[in-house]
Short mmCIF file of C-alpha atoms and ligand atoms in Angstrom, two decimals:
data_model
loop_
_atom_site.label_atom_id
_atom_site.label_comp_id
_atom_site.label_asym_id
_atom_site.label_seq_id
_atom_site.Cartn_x
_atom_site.Cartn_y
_atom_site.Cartn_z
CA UNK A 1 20.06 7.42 34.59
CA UNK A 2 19.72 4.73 31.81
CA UNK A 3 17.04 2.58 31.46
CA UNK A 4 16.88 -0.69 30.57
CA UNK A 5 14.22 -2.84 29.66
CA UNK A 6 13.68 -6.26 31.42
CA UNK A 7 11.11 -8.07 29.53
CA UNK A 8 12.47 -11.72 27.71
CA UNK A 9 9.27 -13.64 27.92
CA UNK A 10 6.64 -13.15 25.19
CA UNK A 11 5.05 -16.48 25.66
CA UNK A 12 1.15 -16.56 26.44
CA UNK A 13 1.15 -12.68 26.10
CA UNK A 14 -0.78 -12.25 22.26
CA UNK A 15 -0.18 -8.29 22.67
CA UNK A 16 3.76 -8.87 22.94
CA UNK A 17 4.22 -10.67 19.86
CA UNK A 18 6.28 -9.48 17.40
CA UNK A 19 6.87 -6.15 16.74
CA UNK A 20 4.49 -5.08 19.68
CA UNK A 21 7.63 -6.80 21.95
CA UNK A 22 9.02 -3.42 23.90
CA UNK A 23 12.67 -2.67 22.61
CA UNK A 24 15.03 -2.70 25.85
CA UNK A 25 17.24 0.56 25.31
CA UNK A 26 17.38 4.21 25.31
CA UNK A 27 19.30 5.46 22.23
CA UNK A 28 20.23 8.37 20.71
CA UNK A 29 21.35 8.60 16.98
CA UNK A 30 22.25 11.52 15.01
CA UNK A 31 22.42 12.09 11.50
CA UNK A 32 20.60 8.35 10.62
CA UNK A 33 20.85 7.00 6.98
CA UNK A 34 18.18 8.26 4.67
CA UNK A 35 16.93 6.86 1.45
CA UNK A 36 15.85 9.32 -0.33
CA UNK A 37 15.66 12.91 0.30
CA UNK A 38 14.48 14.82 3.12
CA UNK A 39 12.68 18.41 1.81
CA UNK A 40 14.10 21.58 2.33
CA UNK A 41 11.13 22.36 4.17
CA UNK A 42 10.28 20.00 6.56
CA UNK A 43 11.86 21.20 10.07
CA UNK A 44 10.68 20.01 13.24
CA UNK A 45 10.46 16.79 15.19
CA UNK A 46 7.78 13.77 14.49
CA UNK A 47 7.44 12.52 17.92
CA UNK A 48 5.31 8.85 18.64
CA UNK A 49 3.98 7.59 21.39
CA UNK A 50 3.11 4.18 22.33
CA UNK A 51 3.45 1.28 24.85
CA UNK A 52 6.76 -0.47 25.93
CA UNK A 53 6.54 -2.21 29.09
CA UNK A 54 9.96 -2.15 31.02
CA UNK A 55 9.16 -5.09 33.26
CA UNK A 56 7.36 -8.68 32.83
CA UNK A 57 3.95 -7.78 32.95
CA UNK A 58 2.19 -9.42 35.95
CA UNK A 59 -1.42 -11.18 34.42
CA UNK A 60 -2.63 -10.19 31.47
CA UNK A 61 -1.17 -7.61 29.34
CA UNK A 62 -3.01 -5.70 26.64
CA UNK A 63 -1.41 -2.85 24.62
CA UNK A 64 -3.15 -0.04 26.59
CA UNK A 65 -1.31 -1.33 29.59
CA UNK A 66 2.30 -0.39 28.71
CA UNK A 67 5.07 1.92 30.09
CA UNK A 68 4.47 5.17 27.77
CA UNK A 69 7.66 5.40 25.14
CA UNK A 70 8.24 8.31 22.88
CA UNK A 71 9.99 7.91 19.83
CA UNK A 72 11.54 10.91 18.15
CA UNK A 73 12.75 11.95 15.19
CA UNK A 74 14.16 15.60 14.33
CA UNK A 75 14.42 16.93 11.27
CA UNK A 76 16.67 19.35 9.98
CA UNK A 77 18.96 20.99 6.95
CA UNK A 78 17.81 17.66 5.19
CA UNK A 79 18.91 15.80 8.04
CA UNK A 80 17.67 13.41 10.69
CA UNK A 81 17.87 12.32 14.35
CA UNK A 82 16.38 9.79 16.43
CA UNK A 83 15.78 9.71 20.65
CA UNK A 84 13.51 7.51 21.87
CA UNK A 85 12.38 7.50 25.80
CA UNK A 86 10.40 6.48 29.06
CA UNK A 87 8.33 8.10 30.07
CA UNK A 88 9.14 8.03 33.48
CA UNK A 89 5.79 7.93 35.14
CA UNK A 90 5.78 7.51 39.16
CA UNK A 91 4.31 4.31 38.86
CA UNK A 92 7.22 3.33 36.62
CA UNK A 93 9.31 4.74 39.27
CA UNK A 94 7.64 2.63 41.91
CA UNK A 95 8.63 -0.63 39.84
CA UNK A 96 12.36 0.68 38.73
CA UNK A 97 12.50 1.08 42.39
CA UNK A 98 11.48 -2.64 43.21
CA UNK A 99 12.82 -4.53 40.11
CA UNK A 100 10.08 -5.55 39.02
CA UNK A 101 6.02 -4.44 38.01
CA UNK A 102 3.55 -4.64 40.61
CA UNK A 103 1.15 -2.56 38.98
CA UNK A 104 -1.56 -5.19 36.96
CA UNK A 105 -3.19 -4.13 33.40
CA UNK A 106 -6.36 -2.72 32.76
CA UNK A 107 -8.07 -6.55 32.98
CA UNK A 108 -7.19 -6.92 36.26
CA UNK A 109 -6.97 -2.80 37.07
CA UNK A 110 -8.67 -3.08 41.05
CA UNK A 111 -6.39 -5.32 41.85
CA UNK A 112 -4.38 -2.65 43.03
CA UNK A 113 -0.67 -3.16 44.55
CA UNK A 114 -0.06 -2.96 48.15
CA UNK A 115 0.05 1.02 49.16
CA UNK A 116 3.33 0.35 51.20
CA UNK A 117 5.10 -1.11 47.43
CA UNK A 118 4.17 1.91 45.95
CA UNK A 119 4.48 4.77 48.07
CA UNK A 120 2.97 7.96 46.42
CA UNK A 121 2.86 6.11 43.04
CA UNK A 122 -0.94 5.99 43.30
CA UNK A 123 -2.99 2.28 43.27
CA UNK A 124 -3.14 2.83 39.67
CA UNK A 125 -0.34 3.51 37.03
CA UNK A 126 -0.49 6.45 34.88
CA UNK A 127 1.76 5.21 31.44
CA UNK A 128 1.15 8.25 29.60
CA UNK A 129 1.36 6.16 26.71
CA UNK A 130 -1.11 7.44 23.71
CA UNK A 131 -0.57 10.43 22.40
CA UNK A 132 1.84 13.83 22.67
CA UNK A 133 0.63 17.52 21.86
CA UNK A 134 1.97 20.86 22.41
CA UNK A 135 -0.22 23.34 24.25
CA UNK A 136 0.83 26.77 25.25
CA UNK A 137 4.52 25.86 25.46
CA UNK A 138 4.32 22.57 26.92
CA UNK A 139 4.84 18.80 25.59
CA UNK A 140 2.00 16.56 27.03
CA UNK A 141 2.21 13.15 27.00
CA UNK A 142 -1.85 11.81 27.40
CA UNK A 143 -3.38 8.87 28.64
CA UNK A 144 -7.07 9.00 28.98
CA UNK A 145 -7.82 7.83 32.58
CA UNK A 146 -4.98 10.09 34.02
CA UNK A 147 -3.34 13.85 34.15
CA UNK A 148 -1.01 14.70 31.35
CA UNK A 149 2.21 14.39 31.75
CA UNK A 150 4.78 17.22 30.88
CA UNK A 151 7.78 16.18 28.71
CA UNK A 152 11.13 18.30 27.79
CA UNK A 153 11.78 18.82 24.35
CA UNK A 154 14.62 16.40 24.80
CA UNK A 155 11.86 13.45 24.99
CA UNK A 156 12.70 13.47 29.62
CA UNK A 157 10.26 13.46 31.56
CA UNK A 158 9.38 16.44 33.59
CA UNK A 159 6.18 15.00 35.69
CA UNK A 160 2.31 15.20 35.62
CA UNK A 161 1.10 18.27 34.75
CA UNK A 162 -2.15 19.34 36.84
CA UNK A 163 -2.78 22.96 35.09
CA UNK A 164 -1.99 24.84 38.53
CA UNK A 165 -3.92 22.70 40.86
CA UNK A 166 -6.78 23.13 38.17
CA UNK A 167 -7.39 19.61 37.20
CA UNK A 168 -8.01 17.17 39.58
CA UNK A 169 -9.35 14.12 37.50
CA UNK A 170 -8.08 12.89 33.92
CA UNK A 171 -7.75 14.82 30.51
CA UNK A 172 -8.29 12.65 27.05
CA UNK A 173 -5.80 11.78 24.81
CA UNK A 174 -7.39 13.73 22.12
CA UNK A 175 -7.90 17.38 23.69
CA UNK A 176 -8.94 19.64 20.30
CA UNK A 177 -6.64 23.01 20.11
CA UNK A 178 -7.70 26.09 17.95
CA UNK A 179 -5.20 26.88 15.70
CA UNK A 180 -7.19 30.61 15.43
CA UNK A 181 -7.31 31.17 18.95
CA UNK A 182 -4.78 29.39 20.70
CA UNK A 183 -7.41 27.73 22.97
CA UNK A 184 -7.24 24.02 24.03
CA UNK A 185 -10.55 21.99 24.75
CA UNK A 186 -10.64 18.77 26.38
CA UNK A 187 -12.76 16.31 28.29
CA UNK A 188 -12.31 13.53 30.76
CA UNK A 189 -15.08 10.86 31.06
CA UNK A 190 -15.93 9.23 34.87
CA UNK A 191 -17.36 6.67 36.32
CA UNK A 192 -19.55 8.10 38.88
CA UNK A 193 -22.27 10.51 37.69
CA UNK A 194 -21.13 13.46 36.33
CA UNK A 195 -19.73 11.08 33.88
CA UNK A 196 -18.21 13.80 31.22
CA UNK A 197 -16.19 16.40 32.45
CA UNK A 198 -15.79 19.28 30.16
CA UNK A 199 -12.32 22.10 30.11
CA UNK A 200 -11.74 25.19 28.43
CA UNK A 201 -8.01 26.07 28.84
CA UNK A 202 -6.96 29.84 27.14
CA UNK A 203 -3.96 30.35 24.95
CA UNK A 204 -2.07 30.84 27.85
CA UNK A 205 -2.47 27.53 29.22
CA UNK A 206 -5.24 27.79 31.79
CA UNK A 207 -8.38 26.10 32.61
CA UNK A 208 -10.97 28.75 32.23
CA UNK A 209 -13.66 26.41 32.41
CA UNK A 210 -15.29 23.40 33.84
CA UNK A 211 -18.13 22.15 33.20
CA UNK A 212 -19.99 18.71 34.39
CA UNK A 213 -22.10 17.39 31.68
CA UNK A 214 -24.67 14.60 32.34
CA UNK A 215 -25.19 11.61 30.22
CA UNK A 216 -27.20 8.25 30.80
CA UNK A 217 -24.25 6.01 31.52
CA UNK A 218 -20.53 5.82 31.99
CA UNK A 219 -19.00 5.41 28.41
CA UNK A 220 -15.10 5.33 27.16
CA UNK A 221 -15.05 8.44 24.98
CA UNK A 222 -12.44 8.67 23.11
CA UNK A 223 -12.25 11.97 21.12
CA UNK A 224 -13.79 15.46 20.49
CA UNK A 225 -14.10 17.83 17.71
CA UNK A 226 -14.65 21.61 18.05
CA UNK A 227 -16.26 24.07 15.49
CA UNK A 228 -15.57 27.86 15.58
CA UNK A 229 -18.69 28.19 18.09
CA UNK A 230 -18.93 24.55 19.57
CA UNK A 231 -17.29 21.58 21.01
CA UNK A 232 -18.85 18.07 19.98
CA UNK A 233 -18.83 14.95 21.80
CA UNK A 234 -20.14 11.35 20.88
CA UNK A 235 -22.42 9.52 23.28
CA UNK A 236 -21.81 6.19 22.10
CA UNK A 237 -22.70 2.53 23.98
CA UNK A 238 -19.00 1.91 25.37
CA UNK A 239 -20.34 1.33 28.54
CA UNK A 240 -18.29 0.73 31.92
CA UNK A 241 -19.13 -2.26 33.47
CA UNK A 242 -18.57 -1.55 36.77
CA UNK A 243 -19.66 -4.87 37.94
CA UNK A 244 -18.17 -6.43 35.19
CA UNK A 245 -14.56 -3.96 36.46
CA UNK A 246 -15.14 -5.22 40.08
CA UNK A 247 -15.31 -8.85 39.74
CA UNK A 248 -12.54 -8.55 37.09
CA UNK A 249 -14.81 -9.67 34.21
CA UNK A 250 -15.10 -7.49 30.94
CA UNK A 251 -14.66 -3.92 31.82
CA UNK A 252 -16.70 -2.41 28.74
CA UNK A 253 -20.16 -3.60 27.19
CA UNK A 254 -21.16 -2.84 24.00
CA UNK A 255 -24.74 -1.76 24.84
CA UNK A 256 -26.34 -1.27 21.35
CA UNK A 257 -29.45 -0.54 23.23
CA UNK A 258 -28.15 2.56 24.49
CA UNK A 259 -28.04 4.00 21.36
CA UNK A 260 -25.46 6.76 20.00
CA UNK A 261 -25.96 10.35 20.42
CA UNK A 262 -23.82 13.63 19.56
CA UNK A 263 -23.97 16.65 21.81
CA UNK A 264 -23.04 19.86 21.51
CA UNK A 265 -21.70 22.65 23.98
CA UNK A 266 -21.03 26.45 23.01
CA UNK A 267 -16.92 26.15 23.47
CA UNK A 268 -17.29 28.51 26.67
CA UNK A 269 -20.68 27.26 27.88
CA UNK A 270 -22.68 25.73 30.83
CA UNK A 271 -24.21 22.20 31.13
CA UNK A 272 -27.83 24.15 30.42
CA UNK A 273 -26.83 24.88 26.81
CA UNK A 274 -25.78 21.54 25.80
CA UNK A 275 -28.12 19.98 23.05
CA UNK A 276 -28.12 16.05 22.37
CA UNK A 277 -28.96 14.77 18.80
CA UNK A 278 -29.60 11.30 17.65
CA UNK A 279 -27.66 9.44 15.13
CA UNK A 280 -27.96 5.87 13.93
CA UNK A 281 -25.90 3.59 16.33
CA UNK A 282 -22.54 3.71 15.77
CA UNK A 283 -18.98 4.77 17.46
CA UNK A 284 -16.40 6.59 16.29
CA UNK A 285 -13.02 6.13 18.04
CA UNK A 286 -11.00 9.16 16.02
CA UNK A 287 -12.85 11.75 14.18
CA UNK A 288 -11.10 13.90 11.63
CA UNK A 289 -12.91 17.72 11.88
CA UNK A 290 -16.01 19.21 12.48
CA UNK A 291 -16.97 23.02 11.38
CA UNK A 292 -20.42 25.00 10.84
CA UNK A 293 -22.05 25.11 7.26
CA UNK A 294 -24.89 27.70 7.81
CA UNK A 295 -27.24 26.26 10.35
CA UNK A 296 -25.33 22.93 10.39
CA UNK A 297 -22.43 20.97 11.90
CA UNK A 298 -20.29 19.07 9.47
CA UNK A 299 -18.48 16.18 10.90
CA UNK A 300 -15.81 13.34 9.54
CA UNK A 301 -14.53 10.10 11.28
CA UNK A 302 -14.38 6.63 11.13
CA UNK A 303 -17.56 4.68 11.69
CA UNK A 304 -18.03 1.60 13.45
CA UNK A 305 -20.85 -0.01 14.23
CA UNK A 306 -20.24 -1.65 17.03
CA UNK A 307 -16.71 -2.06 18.78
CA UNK A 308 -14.69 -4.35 21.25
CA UNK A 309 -11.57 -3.29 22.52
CA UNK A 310 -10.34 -7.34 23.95
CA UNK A 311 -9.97 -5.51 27.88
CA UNK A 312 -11.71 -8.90 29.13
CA UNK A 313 -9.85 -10.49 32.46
CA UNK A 314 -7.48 -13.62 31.54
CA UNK A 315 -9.90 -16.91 30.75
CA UNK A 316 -13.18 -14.88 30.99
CA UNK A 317 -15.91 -15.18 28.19
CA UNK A 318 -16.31 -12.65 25.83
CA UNK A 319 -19.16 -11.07 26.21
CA UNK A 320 -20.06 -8.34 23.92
CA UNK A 321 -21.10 -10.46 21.20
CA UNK A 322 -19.12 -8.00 18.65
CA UNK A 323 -18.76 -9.38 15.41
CA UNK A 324 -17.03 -6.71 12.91
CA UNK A 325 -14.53 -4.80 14.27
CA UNK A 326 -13.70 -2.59 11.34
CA UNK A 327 -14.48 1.14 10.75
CA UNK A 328 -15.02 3.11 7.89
CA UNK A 329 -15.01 6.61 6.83
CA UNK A 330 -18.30 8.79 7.15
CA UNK A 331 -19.91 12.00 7.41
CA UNK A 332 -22.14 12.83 10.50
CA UNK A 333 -24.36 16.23 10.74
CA UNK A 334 -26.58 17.79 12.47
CA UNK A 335 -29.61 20.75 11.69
CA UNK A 336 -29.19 22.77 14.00
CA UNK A 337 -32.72 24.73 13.22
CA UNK A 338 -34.42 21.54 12.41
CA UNK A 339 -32.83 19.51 15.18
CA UNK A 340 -31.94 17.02 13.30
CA UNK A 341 -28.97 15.06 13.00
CA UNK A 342 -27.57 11.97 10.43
CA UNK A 343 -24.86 9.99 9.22
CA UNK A 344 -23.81 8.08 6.01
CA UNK A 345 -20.37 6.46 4.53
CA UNK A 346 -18.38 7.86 1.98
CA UNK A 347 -16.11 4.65 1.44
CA UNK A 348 -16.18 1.06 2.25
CA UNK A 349 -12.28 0.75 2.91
CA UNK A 350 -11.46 -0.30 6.38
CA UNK A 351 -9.23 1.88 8.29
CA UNK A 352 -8.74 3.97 11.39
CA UNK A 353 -5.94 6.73 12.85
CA UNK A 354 -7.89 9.78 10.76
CA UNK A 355 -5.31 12.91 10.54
CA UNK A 356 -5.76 16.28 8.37
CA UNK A 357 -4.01 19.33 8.18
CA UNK A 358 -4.61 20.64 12.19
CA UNK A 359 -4.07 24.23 10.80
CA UNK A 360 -7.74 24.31 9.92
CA UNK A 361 -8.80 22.21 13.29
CA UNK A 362 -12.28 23.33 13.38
CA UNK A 363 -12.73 24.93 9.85
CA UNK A 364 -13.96 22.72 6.63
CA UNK A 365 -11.44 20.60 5.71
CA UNK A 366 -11.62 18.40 2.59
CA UNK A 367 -8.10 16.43 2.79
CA UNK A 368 -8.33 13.17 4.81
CA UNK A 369 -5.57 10.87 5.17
CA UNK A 370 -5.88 7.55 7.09
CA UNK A 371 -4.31 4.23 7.93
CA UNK A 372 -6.10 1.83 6.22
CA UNK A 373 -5.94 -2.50 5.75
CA UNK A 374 -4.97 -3.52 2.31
CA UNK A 375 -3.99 -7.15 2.72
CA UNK A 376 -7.43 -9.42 3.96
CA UNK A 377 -8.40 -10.16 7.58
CA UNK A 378 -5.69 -7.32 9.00
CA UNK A 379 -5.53 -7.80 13.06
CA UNK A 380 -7.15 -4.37 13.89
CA UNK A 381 -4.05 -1.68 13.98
CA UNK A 382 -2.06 -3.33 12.18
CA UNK A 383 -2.30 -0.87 9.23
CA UNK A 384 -0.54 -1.68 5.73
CA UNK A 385 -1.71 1.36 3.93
CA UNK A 386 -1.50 5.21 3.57
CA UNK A 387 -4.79 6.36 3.00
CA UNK A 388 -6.02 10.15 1.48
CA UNK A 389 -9.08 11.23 0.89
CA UNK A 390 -10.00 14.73 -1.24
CA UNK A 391 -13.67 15.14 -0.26
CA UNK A 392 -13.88 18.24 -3.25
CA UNK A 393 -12.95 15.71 -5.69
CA UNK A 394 -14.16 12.75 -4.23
CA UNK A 395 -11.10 10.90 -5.10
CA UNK A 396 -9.44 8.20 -2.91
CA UNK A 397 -5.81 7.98 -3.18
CA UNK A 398 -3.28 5.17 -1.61
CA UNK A 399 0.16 3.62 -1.09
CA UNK A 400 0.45 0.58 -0.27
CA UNK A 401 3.82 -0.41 1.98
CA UNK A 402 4.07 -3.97 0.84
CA UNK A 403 3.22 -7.46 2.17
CA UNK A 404 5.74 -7.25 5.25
CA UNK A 405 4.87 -4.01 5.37
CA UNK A 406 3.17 -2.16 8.73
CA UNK A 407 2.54 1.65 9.29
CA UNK A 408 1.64 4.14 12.62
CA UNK A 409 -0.44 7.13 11.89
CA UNK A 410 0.29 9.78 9.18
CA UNK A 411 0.69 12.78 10.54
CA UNK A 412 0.35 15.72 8.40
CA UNK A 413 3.37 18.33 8.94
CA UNK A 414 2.44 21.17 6.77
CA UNK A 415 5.30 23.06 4.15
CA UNK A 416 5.54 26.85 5.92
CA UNK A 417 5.71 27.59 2.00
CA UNK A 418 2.67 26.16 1.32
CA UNK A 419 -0.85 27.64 0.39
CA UNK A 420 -3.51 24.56 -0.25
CA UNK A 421 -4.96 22.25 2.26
CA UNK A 422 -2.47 20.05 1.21
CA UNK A 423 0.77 21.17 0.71
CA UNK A 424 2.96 19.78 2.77
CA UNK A 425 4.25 16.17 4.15
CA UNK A 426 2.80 12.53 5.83
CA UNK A 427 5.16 11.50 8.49
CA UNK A 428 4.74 8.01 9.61
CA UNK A 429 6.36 4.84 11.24
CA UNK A 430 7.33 2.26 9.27
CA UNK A 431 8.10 -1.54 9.96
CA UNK A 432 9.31 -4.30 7.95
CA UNK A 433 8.25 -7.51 9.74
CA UNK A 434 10.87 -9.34 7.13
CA UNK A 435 13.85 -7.46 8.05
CA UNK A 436 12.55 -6.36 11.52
CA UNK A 437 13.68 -2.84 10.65
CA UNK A 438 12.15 0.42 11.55
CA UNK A 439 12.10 3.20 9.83
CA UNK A 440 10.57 6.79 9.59
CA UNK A 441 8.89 8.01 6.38
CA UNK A 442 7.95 10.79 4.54
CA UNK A 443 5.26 11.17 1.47
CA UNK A 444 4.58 14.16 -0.23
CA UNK A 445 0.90 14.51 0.63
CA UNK A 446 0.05 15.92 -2.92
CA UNK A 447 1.25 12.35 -4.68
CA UNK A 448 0.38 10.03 -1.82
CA UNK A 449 0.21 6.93 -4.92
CA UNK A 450 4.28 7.73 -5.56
CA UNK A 451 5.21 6.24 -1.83
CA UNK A 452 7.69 7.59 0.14
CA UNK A 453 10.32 10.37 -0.58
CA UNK A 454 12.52 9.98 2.25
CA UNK A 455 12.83 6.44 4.37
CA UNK A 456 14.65 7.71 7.86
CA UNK A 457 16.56 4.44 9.22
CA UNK A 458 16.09 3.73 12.93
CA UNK A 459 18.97 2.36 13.77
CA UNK A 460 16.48 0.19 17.05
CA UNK A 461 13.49 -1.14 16.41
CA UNK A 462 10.44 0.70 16.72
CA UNK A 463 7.50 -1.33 18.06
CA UNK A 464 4.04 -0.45 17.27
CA UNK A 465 2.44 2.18 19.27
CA UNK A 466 -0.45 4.33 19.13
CA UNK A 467 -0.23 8.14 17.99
CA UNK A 468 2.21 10.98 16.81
CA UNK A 469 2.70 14.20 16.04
CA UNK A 470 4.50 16.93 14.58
CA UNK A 471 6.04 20.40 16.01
CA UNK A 472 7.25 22.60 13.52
CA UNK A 473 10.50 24.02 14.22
FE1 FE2 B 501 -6.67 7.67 20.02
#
């Protein structure tokens, strides 16, 4: 069945204006123009995900609201192809079947539609929409409040994916796999007490644990790390306001009082053995890696010190009194004899979407790369720069992608020839808000400064989205 998209109107909606308006087909292109040349080595398929709503949104829409799209492009014998598709979630299958949406955004999300429009859609619409990893065989598509949802290798849609009847809440778009061990670790973060909900899934795709791990308050974690012994997780003041989410007001406080705090689980643990540390308060939203120096934990991310999202209900008052809204990168640690724990910057460059070679998930790593803001007062995401770090020679390196230029996350797809941290490729979007072109590119991620070597023309447009990934052929 093809799909087309039905949205025309933009007006009054600030998170469809240009290139975050949703493209309206399903294409398929092979062998697309390339500037440039793609390397021998790089084989496998860069797949993004990211919002495109198929039907006016009803209310307000923000970003996180959107039908989940994938965007994918294979590459091969120095050639590429592009796919992009739905993900056909059921309550995007409730709507195809009415014509229209009936499921509201997250600003309005208890307003639920009418049971009998829906069907076995659910009150609440799964999108699937922000991120896509490979785990024991199988494509997930991830959306943080829902189940995964399984997708072919052609970019269809197969259906939520429930690990056997093994998970019955929602899995994180940033589950943490062991490239050693095969193992996947993820979490899922509630709103009644416990509120984190901790899974250990084996190499062979199955949850092998479950643990319920009790913090103060309800928060909107976002991401994990793991260490050859541990997971990590970041108690930071995100709180739910579950007034605030029931009388459709702001649905997350910033509650600096609360304070930030990381814990840490052994990987195959119980709720007994987790141990909480303080660190100045702060959020992270995307870590890069964590891993064990001696008797301490070593962590990298993005800092912020205090965050707001924009999920406030149409005409209401901000509330959060947030004023910066711009990370930068630091180090986090924790003594684990001494029991203490810390946190400093290593730059003052703003920027966010923090990728690294996921071969050594969970082992030191010392190259960073991350989107960053070149050009002044950047709306948050909207990234102009390829950022890369080398923490061994503290030197910063960057491309910048030009004044109407606008880049996704770099993913790091390493060369199967390769030996160092580093050798191997950044795969990213690319958009030119003068031409409205889209394109996919590739930098050698030992000469980040030289730009791309290969530009990969998309012969749609690819509006912004959230993350991507790689799978090596
Ligand atoms: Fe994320």
């Amino acid at each position: 069945m093809t799909l087309t998209g039905q949205v025309t109107n933009a007006a009054n909606q600030s998170d469809l204006g240009g290139n975050m308006f949703p493209v309206e087909a399903e294409i398929d292109a092979a062998d697309c123009e390339v500037i440039g040349e793609i390397p021998a080595g790089l084989r496998g398929s860069f797949v993004r995900n990211g919002p495109n709503p198929m039907f006016e949104p009803i209310g307000k829409y923000h970003m996180f609201d959107g039908d989940g799209m994938l965007h994918g492009v294979d590459f091969a014998d120095g050639t590429a192809s592009y796919r992009n598709r739905w993900i056909k979630s059921r309550g995007l299958g409730a709507e195809i079947q009415l014509g229209k949406a009936v499921y509201p955004g997250l600003s309005d999300v208890m307003n639920f539609p009418d049971a009998s429009l829906v069907n076995d859609a659910g009150p609440v619409k799964n999108p699937a929409n922000t991120h896509i990893v490979r785990h024991a065989g199988k494509l997930l598509a991830l959306w943080e409040q829902g189940l995964p949802t399984e997708i072919a290798p052609n970019l269809e849609t197969v259906g939520e994916w429930n690990f056997n009847g093994a998970l019955q809440g929602a899995m994180t778009a940033h589950p943490r796999i062991d490239p050693f061990t095969g193992e996947m670790f993820f979490f899922a973060y509630n709103f009644f007490a416990p509120f984190l909900t901790y899974y250990a899934v084996d190499a062979t795709g199955a949850i092998v644990k479950q643990v319920g791990i009790d913090m103060p308050a309800p928060v909107m974690m976002h991401d994990m790390l793991i260490t050859e012994n541990y997971s990590v997780f970041m108690d930071s003041p995100i709180v739910f306001d579950m007034d605030g989410l029931a009388n459709g007001e702001s649905m997350v406080k910033w509650k600096r009082e609360n304070g930030t705090r990381i814990g840490i689980i052994p990987r195959l643990g119980d709720a007994e053995d987790v141990r909480w540390f303080e660190v100045p308060t702060s959020h992270v939203q995307h870590f890069w890696n964590a891993w064990e120096n001696g008797n301490r934990i070593e962590i990298t991310g993005v800092r912020f010190e205090e965050v707001d999202f924009g999920i406030e209900a149409e005409g209401s008052e901000k509330e959060s009194g947030v004023e910066t809204n711009a990370g930068s990168p630091a180090r986090y640690w924790i003594d684990l004899e001494k029991g203490t724990a810390g946190s400093e910057y290593f730059d003052d460059f703003n920027g966010e979407f923090c990728r690294f070679n996921d071969d050594l998930t969970g082992r030191e790593t010392n190259c960073l790369y991350m989107s960053g803001f070149t050009r002044p007062n950047a709306d948050p995401g909207d990234f102009d720069t390829v950022v890369k770090y080398n923490t061994t020679s503290d030197t910063r390196t960057m491309w910048y992608s030009g004044d109407n230029g606008h880049l996704g996350e770099s993913v790091f797809a390493p060369d199967p020839n390769g030996s160092a941290e580093d050798d191997g490729w950044l795969v990213n979007s690319f958009h030119d808000s003068g031409t409205g072109k889209s394109e996919v590119i590739v930098l050698d991620a030992q000469r980040v400064e030289d730009g791309p070597i290969a530009r990969v023309q998309i012969p749609q447009r690819m509006p912004f989205g959230f993350h991507a990934n790689w799978f090596p052929s």
